[in-house]
Short mmCIF file of C-alpha atoms in Angstrom, two decimals:
data_model
loop_
_atom_site.label_atom_id
_atom_site.label_comp_id
_atom_site.label_asym_id
_atom_site.label_seq_id
_atom_site.Cartn_x
_atom_site.Cartn_y
_atom_site.Cartn_z
CA MET A 1 5.50 105.14 -30.96
CA GLU A 2 7.37 107.84 -29.16
CA ARG A 3 4.64 108.33 -26.72
CA HIS A 4 4.48 104.61 -25.96
CA GLN A 5 8.37 104.80 -25.46
CA ARG A 6 8.23 107.58 -22.94
CA LEU A 7 5.47 105.82 -21.09
CA ILE A 8 7.55 102.73 -20.85
CA GLU A 9 10.49 104.80 -19.62
CA ARG A 10 8.39 106.28 -16.86
CA ILE A 11 7.20 103.05 -15.66
CA SER A 12 10.76 101.70 -15.65
CA VAL A 13 11.75 104.58 -13.52
CA LEU A 14 8.91 104.01 -11.09
CA LEU A 15 9.66 100.30 -10.83
CA GLU A 16 13.26 101.12 -10.11
CA MET A 17 12.27 103.71 -7.37
CA ILE A 18 10.49 100.88 -5.39
CA LYS A 19 13.06 98.05 -6.29
CA PHE A 20 10.54 96.14 -7.88
CA LYS A 21 12.81 93.20 -8.44
CA LEU A 22 12.96 92.61 -4.81
CA SER A 23 9.51 91.43 -4.64
CA ILE A 24 11.39 88.12 -4.55
CA PHE A 25 11.86 88.51 -0.73
CA ALA A 26 8.10 88.11 0.27
CA LEU A 27 6.60 86.42 -2.72
CA PRO A 28 8.02 82.76 -2.10
CA PHE A 29 6.66 82.92 1.35
CA ALA A 30 3.21 83.68 0.05
CA CYS A 31 3.73 80.66 -2.34
CA ILE A 32 4.86 78.49 0.67
CA GLY A 33 1.46 79.29 2.36
CA ALA A 34 -0.48 78.40 -0.94
CA PHE A 35 1.44 75.15 -1.42
CA LEU A 36 1.02 74.12 2.17
CA ALA A 37 -2.71 74.77 2.17
CA SER A 38 -3.12 72.90 -1.10
CA GLY A 39 -0.77 70.01 -0.03
CA GLY A 40 0.99 70.29 -3.42
CA PHE A 41 0.67 72.66 -6.38
CA PRO A 42 -2.33 74.85 -5.81
CA GLN A 43 -5.04 75.54 -8.61
CA TYR A 44 -3.36 77.77 -11.26
CA THR A 45 -5.84 80.65 -11.17
CA ALA A 46 -5.89 80.91 -7.38
CA LEU A 47 -1.93 80.89 -7.30
CA LEU A 48 -1.89 83.63 -9.98
CA TRP A 49 -4.16 85.92 -7.99
CA ILE A 50 -2.19 85.33 -4.94
CA ILE A 51 0.97 86.51 -6.86
CA VAL A 52 -0.92 89.62 -8.22
CA ALA A 53 -2.08 90.44 -4.68
CA MET A 54 1.49 90.13 -3.43
CA VAL A 55 3.10 92.28 -5.98
CA GLY A 56 0.29 94.81 -5.57
CA ALA A 57 0.64 95.11 -1.84
CA ARG A 58 4.32 95.42 -2.20
CA THR A 59 4.30 98.06 -4.88
CA CYS A 60 1.82 100.19 -2.95
CA ALA A 61 3.87 99.88 0.26
CA MET A 62 7.09 100.64 -1.21
CA GLY A 63 5.66 103.73 -3.21
CA PHE A 64 4.10 105.01 -0.11
CA ASN A 65 7.29 104.58 1.78
CA ARG A 66 9.21 106.51 -0.78
CA ILE A 67 6.46 109.30 -0.59
CA VAL A 68 6.42 109.67 3.27
CA ASP A 69 10.02 109.57 3.53
CA ARG A 70 11.02 111.76 0.59
CA ARG A 71 12.17 114.71 2.86
CA PHE A 72 14.43 112.37 4.96
CA ASP A 73 15.65 110.65 1.81
CA GLY A 74 16.51 113.96 0.29
CA GLU A 75 18.53 114.83 3.46
CA ASN A 76 20.42 111.62 3.73
CA PRO A 77 23.47 111.26 1.47
CA ARG A 78 22.93 107.51 0.98
CA THR A 79 19.23 107.93 -0.40
CA SER A 80 19.44 111.57 -1.89
CA THR A 81 19.74 110.25 -5.34
CA ARG A 82 16.48 108.52 -5.15
CA ALA A 83 13.76 109.40 -7.88
CA LEU A 84 11.60 111.53 -5.71
CA PRO A 85 14.14 113.78 -3.92
CA THR A 86 15.87 114.27 -7.18
CA GLY A 87 12.53 115.19 -9.05
CA GLU A 88 13.06 112.19 -11.54
CA VAL A 89 9.55 111.23 -10.48
CA ASN A 90 7.04 113.73 -9.34
CA LEU A 91 4.68 113.18 -6.34
CA LYS A 92 1.65 112.89 -8.53
CA GLU A 93 3.14 110.06 -10.46
CA ALA A 94 4.12 108.22 -7.09
CA TRP A 95 0.62 108.60 -5.77
CA VAL A 96 -0.96 107.29 -9.01
CA MET A 97 1.33 104.20 -8.73
CA VAL A 98 0.39 103.69 -4.88
CA ILE A 99 -3.30 104.04 -5.72
CA LEU A 100 -3.40 101.67 -8.75
CA ALA A 101 -1.19 99.27 -6.85
CA ALA A 102 -3.84 99.17 -3.92
CA PHE A 103 -6.62 98.89 -6.37
CA ILE A 104 -4.96 95.81 -8.01
CA PHE A 105 -4.21 94.22 -4.57
CA PHE A 106 -7.75 94.51 -3.61
CA LEU A 107 -9.01 93.13 -7.00
CA ALA A 108 -6.80 90.22 -6.73
CA CYS A 109 -8.09 89.39 -3.09
CA SER A 110 -11.69 89.67 -4.17
CA ARG A 111 -11.12 87.17 -6.86
CA LEU A 112 -9.85 84.59 -4.22
CA ASN A 113 -12.40 84.23 -1.24
CA THR A 114 -14.34 86.17 1.13
CA LEU A 115 -11.97 85.88 4.16
CA THR A 116 -9.00 86.99 1.94
CA LEU A 117 -10.94 89.99 0.94
CA GLN A 118 -11.79 90.70 4.70
CA LEU A 119 -8.27 90.44 5.82
CA SER A 120 -6.99 92.67 2.91
CA PRO A 121 -7.40 96.06 4.52
CA LEU A 122 -5.50 94.95 7.66
CA ALA A 123 -2.63 93.46 5.63
CA LEU A 124 -2.22 96.49 3.57
CA PHE A 125 -2.71 98.87 6.38
CA SER A 126 0.25 97.06 8.25
CA THR A 127 2.58 97.52 5.36
CA LEU A 128 1.61 101.22 5.08
CA PHE A 129 1.82 101.88 8.82
CA TYR A 130 5.40 100.59 8.88
CA SER A 131 6.62 103.75 6.94
CA TYR A 132 5.73 105.90 9.93
CA THR A 133 7.05 103.80 12.71
CA LYS A 134 10.61 105.08 12.56
CA ARG A 135 9.13 108.51 13.90
CA PHE A 136 8.28 106.96 17.22
CA THR A 137 9.70 103.58 17.90
CA SER A 138 12.96 101.61 17.61
CA LEU A 139 10.92 98.53 17.29
CA CYS A 140 10.11 99.52 13.51
CA HIS A 141 12.02 96.59 12.22
CA LEU A 142 9.63 94.23 14.13
CA VAL A 143 6.67 96.17 12.64
CA LEU A 144 8.03 95.51 9.22
CA GLY A 145 8.56 91.75 10.11
CA VAL A 146 4.80 91.79 11.15
CA ALA A 147 3.66 93.23 7.92
CA LEU A 148 5.55 90.56 5.88
CA ALA A 149 4.44 87.92 8.08
CA PHE A 150 1.00 88.31 6.26
CA SER A 151 2.69 86.88 3.16
CA PRO A 152 2.54 83.16 4.00
CA LEU A 153 -0.78 83.56 5.98
CA GLY A 154 -2.28 85.36 2.82
CA GLY A 155 -1.04 82.59 0.63
CA TRP A 156 -2.62 79.85 2.97
CA VAL A 157 -6.04 81.83 3.36
CA GLY A 158 -5.99 82.60 -0.49
CA ILE A 159 -6.35 78.80 -1.12
CA SER A 160 -8.22 77.54 1.85
CA GLY A 161 -10.42 80.31 2.87
CA SER A 162 -9.93 79.51 6.48
CA PHE A 163 -7.33 79.74 9.27
CA THR A 164 -7.74 76.15 10.21
CA GLY A 165 -4.48 74.14 10.11
CA TYR A 166 -2.21 77.09 9.36
CA PRO A 167 1.23 76.51 10.84
CA TRP A 168 1.48 80.01 12.68
CA VAL A 169 5.15 79.51 13.54
CA LEU A 170 5.75 79.92 9.61
CA SER A 171 4.65 83.72 10.01
CA LEU A 172 6.82 83.89 13.31
CA GLY A 173 9.71 82.76 11.19
CA VAL A 174 9.21 85.34 8.67
CA LEU A 175 8.65 88.03 11.19
CA PHE A 176 12.01 87.34 12.95
CA TRP A 177 13.83 86.82 9.71
CA VAL A 178 12.77 90.15 8.44
CA ALA A 179 13.48 91.89 11.77
CA GLY A 180 16.90 90.69 11.81
CA PHE A 181 18.07 91.65 8.24
CA ASP A 182 16.21 95.09 8.58
CA THR A 183 18.03 95.62 11.73
CA ILE A 184 21.32 95.03 10.04
CA TYR A 185 20.41 97.10 7.03
CA GLY A 186 19.30 100.09 9.41
CA CYS A 187 22.96 100.13 10.58
CA LEU A 188 23.66 102.10 7.33
CA ASP A 189 21.47 105.06 8.43
CA ALA A 190 22.35 104.87 12.23
CA ASP A 191 24.28 108.21 12.50
CA PHE A 192 21.59 109.97 10.29
CA ASP A 193 18.51 108.67 12.22
CA ARG A 194 20.24 109.61 15.64
CA ASP A 195 21.01 113.14 14.17
CA ARG A 196 17.39 113.73 12.84
CA GLY A 197 15.62 112.27 15.69
CA LEU A 198 14.52 109.12 14.06
CA TYR A 199 14.25 105.85 15.70
CA SER A 200 15.73 102.49 14.81
CA LEU A 201 17.62 99.93 16.82
CA PRO A 202 21.13 100.80 15.55
CA ALA A 203 20.41 104.35 16.35
CA ARG A 204 19.32 103.62 19.80
CA ILE A 205 21.64 100.74 20.95
CA GLY A 206 24.58 101.04 18.52
CA ARG A 207 25.66 99.09 15.72
CA LYS A 208 27.45 96.49 17.64
CA ASN A 209 24.55 95.68 19.89
CA ALA A 210 22.18 95.83 16.89
CA PHE A 211 24.13 93.16 15.15
CA ARG A 212 23.92 91.05 18.38
CA LEU A 213 20.21 91.46 18.41
CA ALA A 214 19.92 90.63 14.74
CA SER A 215 21.66 87.32 15.30
CA LEU A 216 19.34 86.60 17.95
CA PHE A 217 16.33 87.34 15.76
CA HIS A 218 17.76 85.05 13.12
CA VAL A 219 18.30 82.39 15.57
CA PHE A 220 14.58 82.72 16.47
CA ALA A 221 13.69 82.62 12.75
CA PHE A 222 15.58 79.42 12.26
CA PHE A 223 13.82 77.91 15.16
CA PHE A 224 10.36 78.77 13.85
CA PHE A 225 11.20 77.63 10.37
CA ALA A 226 12.27 74.25 11.79
CA LEU A 227 8.93 74.01 13.67
CA THR A 228 7.19 74.84 10.55
CA GLY A 229 8.41 71.60 9.10
CA TYR A 230 7.65 69.63 12.03
CA GLN A 231 4.10 71.20 12.24
CA ALA A 232 3.30 70.82 8.52
CA GLY A 233 4.65 67.25 8.46
CA LEU A 234 7.25 67.88 5.82
CA ASN A 235 9.91 65.29 5.05
CA ILE A 236 13.74 65.47 4.72
CA TRP A 237 13.75 67.75 1.73
CA TYR A 238 12.40 70.59 3.73
CA TYR A 239 15.21 70.15 6.21
CA VAL A 240 17.83 70.12 3.54
CA GLY A 241 16.51 73.48 2.46
CA LEU A 242 16.60 74.47 6.16
CA VAL A 243 20.20 73.63 6.47
CA LEU A 244 21.02 75.75 3.32
CA THR A 245 19.00 78.54 4.83
CA ALA A 246 20.95 78.27 8.23
CA GLY A 247 24.21 78.48 6.00
CA ALA A 248 22.94 81.46 4.14
CA LEU A 249 22.18 83.34 7.32
CA LEU A 250 25.34 82.55 8.89
CA TYR A 251 27.15 83.68 5.80
CA GLN A 252 24.93 86.83 5.75
CA HIS A 253 26.49 87.61 9.27
CA MET A 254 29.95 86.90 8.07
CA LEU A 255 29.74 89.32 5.29
CA VAL A 256 29.26 92.40 7.25
CA ARG A 257 30.39 93.77 10.63
CA PRO A 258 29.37 96.79 12.67
CA GLY A 259 32.56 98.51 11.61
CA ASP A 260 32.44 97.34 7.96
CA LEU A 261 29.27 97.54 6.13
CA SER A 262 30.90 97.82 2.59
CA ARG A 263 29.34 94.36 1.58
CA ILE A 264 25.77 94.92 3.18
CA HIS A 265 24.18 94.99 -0.31
CA ALA A 266 25.41 91.58 -1.04
CA SER A 267 24.27 90.45 2.33
CA PHE A 268 20.92 92.11 2.07
CA PHE A 269 19.96 91.28 -1.54
CA SER A 270 21.65 88.14 -2.53
CA MET A 271 21.36 86.12 0.64
CA ASN A 272 17.73 87.25 1.19
CA GLY A 273 16.51 86.23 -2.19
CA PHE A 274 18.45 82.87 -1.76
CA ILE A 275 16.86 82.08 1.61
CA SER A 276 13.14 82.78 0.49
CA VAL A 277 13.65 80.93 -2.67
CA THR A 278 15.28 78.18 -1.10
CA LEU A 279 12.70 77.45 1.60
CA PHE A 280 9.89 77.69 -1.05
CA ALA A 281 11.73 75.12 -3.34
CA ALA A 282 12.33 72.95 -0.30
CA THR A 283 8.67 73.09 0.74
CA TRP A 284 7.47 72.22 -2.83
CA LEU A 285 9.83 69.29 -3.21
CA SER A 286 8.88 67.96 0.24
CA LEU A 287 5.24 68.23 -0.62
CA MET A 288 5.88 66.41 -3.95
CA THR A 289 7.52 63.53 -2.38
CA LEU A 290 5.47 62.93 0.79
CA ASP A 291 4.16 59.35 1.02
CA GLY A 292 0.45 59.16 0.42
#
């Protein structure tokens, strides 16, 4: 009993290290892709494997990020209490989690269809590659956006086994949505990144200009999400959700300012979860109420 309790405690520490609960950001977009491909609720087994694949990919990517950034995390006052720098989790445990999560991801993709499995190495590579981009480009936020833009595409391909009919503007919306909020979040480490020679938009162009650019990214995101509804032939319920999304994006930018980042966690965690879940719910409701 004691041995099992210790194992559960170790797993809990690992999941907290990668902020497992924040899988809610990307997962709804994978479900949007799946629901659009099905024209409604997908086949249960396929949807389950898509969810497993998404969780596996994110767990692998976050664990890998914590491993490759452990030295910088230890030097940064904001992140110095993370599990790897403090020794609460050792490197071997972290690698085991990453490898196991990658195996689960590929297994889930193999249970869907051939195209999903063929795309899986590229999708996972993009999420792992992001962890190195702050070492050489300030466009790292856009790279993260590209990685998460695979989410709705993966959901679509996981159901249809084809690219045919996929609303590519949906992935563009995800790309700019992610790039926008990651640019804002990067403002927390702007000074540290600049001192250590790391790259980010806030470190390069300053917090004020980074906020302006993040606002532009989010305008692009809203535009592409609106085009998604048009391209997919969704009804008024989708646009109701889109209006709520616009309100959340606006509120997100009202919560924080370049000179006051004290409420950034409320902006980052609460609003982003609200946006992804709202767009998914709006898509589902629209598909359920379409005529014919």
